[in-house]
PDB file of C-alpha atoms in Angstrom:
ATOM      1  CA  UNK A  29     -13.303 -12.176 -10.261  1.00 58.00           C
ATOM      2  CA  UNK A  30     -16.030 -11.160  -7.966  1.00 60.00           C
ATOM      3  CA  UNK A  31     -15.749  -9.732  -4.201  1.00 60.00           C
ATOM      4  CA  UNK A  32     -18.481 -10.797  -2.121  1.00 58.00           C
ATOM      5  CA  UNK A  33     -19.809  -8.337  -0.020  1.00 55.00           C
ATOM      6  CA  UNK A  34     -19.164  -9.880   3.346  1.00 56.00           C
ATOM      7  CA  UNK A  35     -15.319 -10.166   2.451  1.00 58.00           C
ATOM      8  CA  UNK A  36     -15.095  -6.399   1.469  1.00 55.00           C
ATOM      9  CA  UNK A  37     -14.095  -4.257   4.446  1.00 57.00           C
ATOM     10  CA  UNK A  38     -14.493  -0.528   3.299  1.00 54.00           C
ATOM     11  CA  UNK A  39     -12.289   0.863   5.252  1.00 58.00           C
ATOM     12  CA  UNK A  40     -10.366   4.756   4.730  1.00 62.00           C
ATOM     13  CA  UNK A  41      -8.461   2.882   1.500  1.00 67.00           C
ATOM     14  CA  UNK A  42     -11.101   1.777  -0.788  1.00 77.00           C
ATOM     15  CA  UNK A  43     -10.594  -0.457  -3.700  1.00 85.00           C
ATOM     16  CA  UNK A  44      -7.281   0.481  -6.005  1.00 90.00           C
ATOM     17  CA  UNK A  45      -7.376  -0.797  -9.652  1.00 92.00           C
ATOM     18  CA  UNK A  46      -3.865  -1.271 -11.035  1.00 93.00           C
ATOM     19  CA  UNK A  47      -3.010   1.265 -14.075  1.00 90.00           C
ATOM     20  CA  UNK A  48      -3.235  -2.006 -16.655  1.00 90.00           C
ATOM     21  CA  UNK A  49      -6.614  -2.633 -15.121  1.00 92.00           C
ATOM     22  CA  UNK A  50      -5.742  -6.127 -14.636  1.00 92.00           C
ATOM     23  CA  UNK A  51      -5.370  -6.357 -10.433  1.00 93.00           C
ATOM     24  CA  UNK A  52      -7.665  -5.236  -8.095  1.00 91.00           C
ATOM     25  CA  UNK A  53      -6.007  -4.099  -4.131  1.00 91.00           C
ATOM     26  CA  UNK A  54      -8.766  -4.342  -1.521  1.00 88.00           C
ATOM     27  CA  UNK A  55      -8.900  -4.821   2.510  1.00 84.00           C
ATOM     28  CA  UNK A  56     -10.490  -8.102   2.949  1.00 81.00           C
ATOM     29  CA  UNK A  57     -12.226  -8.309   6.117  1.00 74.00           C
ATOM     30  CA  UNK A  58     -12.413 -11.733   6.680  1.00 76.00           C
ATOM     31  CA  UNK A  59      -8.657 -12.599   7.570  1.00 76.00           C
ATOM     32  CA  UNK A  60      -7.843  -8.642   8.055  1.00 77.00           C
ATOM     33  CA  UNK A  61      -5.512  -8.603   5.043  1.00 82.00           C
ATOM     34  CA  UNK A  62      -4.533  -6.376   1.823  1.00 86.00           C
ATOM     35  CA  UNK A  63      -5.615  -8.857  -0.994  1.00 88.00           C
ATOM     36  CA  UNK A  64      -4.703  -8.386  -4.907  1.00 91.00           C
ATOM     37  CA  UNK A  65      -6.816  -9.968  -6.968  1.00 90.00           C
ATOM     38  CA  UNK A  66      -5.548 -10.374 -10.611  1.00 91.00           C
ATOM     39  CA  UNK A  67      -9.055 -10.187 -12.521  1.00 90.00           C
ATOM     40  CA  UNK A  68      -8.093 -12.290 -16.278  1.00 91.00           C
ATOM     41  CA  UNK A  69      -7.354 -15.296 -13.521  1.00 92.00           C
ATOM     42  CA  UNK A  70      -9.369 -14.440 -10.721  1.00 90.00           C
ATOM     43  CA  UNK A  71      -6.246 -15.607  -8.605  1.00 91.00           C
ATOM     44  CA  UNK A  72      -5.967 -13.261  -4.955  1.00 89.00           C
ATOM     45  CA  UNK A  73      -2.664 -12.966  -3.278  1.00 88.00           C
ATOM     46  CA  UNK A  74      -2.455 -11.917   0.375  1.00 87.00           C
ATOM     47  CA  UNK A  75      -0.052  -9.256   0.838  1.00 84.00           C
ATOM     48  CA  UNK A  76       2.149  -9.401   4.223  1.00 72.00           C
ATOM     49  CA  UNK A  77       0.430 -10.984   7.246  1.00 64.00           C
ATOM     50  CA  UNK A  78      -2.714 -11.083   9.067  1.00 62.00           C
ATOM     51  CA  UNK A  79      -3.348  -7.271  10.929  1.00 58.00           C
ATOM     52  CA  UNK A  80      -3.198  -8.097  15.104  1.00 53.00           C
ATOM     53  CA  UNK A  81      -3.559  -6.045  17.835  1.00 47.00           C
ATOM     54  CA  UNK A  82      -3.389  -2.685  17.526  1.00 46.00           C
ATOM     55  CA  UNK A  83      -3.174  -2.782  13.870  1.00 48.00           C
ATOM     56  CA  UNK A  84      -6.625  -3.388  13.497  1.00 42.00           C
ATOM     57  CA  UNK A  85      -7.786  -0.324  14.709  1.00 43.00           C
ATOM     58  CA  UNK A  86      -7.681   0.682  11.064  1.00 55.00           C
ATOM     59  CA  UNK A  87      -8.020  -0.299   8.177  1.00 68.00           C
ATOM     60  CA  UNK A  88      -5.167   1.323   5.463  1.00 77.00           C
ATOM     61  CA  UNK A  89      -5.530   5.120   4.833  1.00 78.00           C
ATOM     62  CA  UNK A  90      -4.124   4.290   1.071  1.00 81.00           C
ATOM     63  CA  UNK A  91      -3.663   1.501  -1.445  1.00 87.00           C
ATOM     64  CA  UNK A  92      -1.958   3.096  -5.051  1.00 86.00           C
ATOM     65  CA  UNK A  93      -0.570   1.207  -7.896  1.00 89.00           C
ATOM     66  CA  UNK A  94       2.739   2.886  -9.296  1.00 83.00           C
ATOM     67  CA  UNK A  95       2.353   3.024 -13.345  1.00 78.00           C
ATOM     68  CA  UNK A  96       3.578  -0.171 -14.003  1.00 75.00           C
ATOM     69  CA  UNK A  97       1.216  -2.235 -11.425  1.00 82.00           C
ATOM     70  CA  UNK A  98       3.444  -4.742 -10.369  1.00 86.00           C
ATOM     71  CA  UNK A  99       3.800  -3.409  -6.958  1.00 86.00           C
ATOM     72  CA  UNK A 100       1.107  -1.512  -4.434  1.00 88.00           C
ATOM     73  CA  UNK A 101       1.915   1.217  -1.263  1.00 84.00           C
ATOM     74  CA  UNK A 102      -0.507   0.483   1.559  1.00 84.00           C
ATOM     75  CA  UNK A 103      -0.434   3.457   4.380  1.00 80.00           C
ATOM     76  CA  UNK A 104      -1.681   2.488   7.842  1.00 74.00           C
ATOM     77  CA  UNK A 105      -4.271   3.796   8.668  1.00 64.00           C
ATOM     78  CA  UNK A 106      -3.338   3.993  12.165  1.00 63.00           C
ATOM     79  CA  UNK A 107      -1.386   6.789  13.945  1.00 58.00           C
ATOM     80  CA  UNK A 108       0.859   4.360  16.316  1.00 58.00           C
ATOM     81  CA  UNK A 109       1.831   2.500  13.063  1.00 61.00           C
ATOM     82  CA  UNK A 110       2.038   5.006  10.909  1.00 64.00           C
ATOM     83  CA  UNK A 111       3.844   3.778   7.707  1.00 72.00           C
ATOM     84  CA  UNK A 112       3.970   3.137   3.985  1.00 77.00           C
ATOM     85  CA  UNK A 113       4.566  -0.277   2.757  1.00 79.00           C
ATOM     86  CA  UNK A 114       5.599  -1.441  -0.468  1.00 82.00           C
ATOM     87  CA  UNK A 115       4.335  -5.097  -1.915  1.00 85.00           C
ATOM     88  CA  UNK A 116       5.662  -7.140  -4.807  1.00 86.00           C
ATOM     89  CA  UNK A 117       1.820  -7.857  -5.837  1.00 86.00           C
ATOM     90  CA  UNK A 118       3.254 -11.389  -7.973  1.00 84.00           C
ATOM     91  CA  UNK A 119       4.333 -12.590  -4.476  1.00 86.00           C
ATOM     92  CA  UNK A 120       3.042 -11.033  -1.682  1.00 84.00           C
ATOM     93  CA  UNK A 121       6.265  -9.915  -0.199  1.00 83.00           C
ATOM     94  CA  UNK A 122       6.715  -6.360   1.255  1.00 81.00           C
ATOM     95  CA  UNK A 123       9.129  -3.587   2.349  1.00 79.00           C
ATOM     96  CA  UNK A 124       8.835  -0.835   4.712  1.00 78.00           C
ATOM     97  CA  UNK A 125       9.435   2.500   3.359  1.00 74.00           C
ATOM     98  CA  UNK A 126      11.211   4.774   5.438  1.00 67.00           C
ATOM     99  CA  UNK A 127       8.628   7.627   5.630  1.00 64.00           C
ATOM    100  CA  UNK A 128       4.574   7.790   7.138  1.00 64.00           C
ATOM    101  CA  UNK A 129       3.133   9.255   4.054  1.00 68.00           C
ATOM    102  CA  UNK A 130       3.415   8.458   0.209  1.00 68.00           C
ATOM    103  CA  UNK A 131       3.121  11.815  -1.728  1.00 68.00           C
ATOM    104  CA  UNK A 132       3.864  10.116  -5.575  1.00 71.00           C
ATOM    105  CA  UNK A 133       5.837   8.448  -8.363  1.00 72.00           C
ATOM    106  CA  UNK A 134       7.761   9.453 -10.846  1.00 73.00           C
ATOM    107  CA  UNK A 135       6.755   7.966 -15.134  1.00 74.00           C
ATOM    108  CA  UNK A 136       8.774   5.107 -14.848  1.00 73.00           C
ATOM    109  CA  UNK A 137       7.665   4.022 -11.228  1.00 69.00           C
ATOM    110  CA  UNK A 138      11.925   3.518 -10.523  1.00 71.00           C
ATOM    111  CA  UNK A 139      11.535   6.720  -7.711  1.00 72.00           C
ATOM    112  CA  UNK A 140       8.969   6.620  -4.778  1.00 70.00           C
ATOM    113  CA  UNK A 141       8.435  10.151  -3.318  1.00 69.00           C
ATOM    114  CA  UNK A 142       7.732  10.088   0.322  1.00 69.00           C
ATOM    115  CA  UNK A 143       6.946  12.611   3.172  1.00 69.00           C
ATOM    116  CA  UNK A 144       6.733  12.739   7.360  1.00 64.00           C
ATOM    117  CA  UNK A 145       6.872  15.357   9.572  1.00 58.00           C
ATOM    118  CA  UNK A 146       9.284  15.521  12.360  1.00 59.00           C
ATOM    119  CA  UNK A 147      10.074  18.166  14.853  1.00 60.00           C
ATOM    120  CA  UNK A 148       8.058  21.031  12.632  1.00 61.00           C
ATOM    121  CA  UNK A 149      10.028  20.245   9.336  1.00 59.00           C
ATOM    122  CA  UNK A 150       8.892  18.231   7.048  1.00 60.00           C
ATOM    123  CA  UNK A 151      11.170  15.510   5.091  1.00 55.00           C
ATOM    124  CA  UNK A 152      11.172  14.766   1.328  1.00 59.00           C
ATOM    125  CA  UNK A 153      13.047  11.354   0.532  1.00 56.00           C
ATOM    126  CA  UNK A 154      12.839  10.097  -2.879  1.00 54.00           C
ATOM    127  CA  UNK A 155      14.286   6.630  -2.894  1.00 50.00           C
ATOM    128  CA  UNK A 156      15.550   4.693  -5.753  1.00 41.00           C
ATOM    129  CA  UNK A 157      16.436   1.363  -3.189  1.00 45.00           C
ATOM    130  CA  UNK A 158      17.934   2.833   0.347  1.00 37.00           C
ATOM    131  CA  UNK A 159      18.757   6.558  -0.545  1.00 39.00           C
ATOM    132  CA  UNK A 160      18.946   8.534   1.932  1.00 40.00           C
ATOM    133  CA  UNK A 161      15.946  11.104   3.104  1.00 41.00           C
ATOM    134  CA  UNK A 162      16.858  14.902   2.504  1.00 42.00           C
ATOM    135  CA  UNK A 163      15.269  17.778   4.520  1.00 41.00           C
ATOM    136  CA  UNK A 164      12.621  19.619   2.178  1.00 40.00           C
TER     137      UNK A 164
END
């Protein structure tokens, strides 16, 4: 797989290579999107939609594979959107996370650590699906 240099937008993010070292994450700058690119196929998958409006004012601040590199967190780079997504990097499909900043993993990848601040404090919430955020 080879990303021409015209369809490589730099951005805050960077490339991400997937703990396997079989995908490649990258902000293409041609349609404005988070690609993966598996590299034994050469086969890209979009993640999400096109970036509109305000959301290209940045490009993501992030892009991380957990350890087993079948999904990918992209942080916004903007401030209005402010947010951590998570992709299924087989299908494209994402999730919001319920937190701006992603601060780690646990071994297994099953626990997402996450972190905003809000009035002064700071929030912790590690969610296995939809737990809830606890005050840190």
């Amino acid at each position: 797989m080879a990303v021409k240099p015209d369809d490589y937008m730099t951005g805050d993010a960077g490339m991400a290579i997937s703990p396997d070292g079989l995908r490649l994450a990258y902000y293409r700058a041609t349609d404005r999107r988070v690609v993966v690119g598996d590299l034994s196929t050469g086969k890209v998958i979009p993640i999400g939609r096109r970036a509109t409006g305000p959301q290209l004012a940045k490009t993501p601040s992030s892009l991380l594979f957990p350890n087993d590199g079948t999904r990918l967190t992209i942080t916004s780079g903007e401030p209005a959107l402010h947010r951590t997504l998570l992709a299924d990097v087989g299908t494209g499909a994402f999730t919001t996370l319920p937190a701006d900043d992603l601060i780690g993993f646990s071994q297994d990848a099953s626990t997402i650590v996450l972190g905003y601040v809000w009035a002064g404090r700071s929030l912790l919430c590690s969610p296995v699906r939809t737990a809830p955020c606890a005050p840190g």
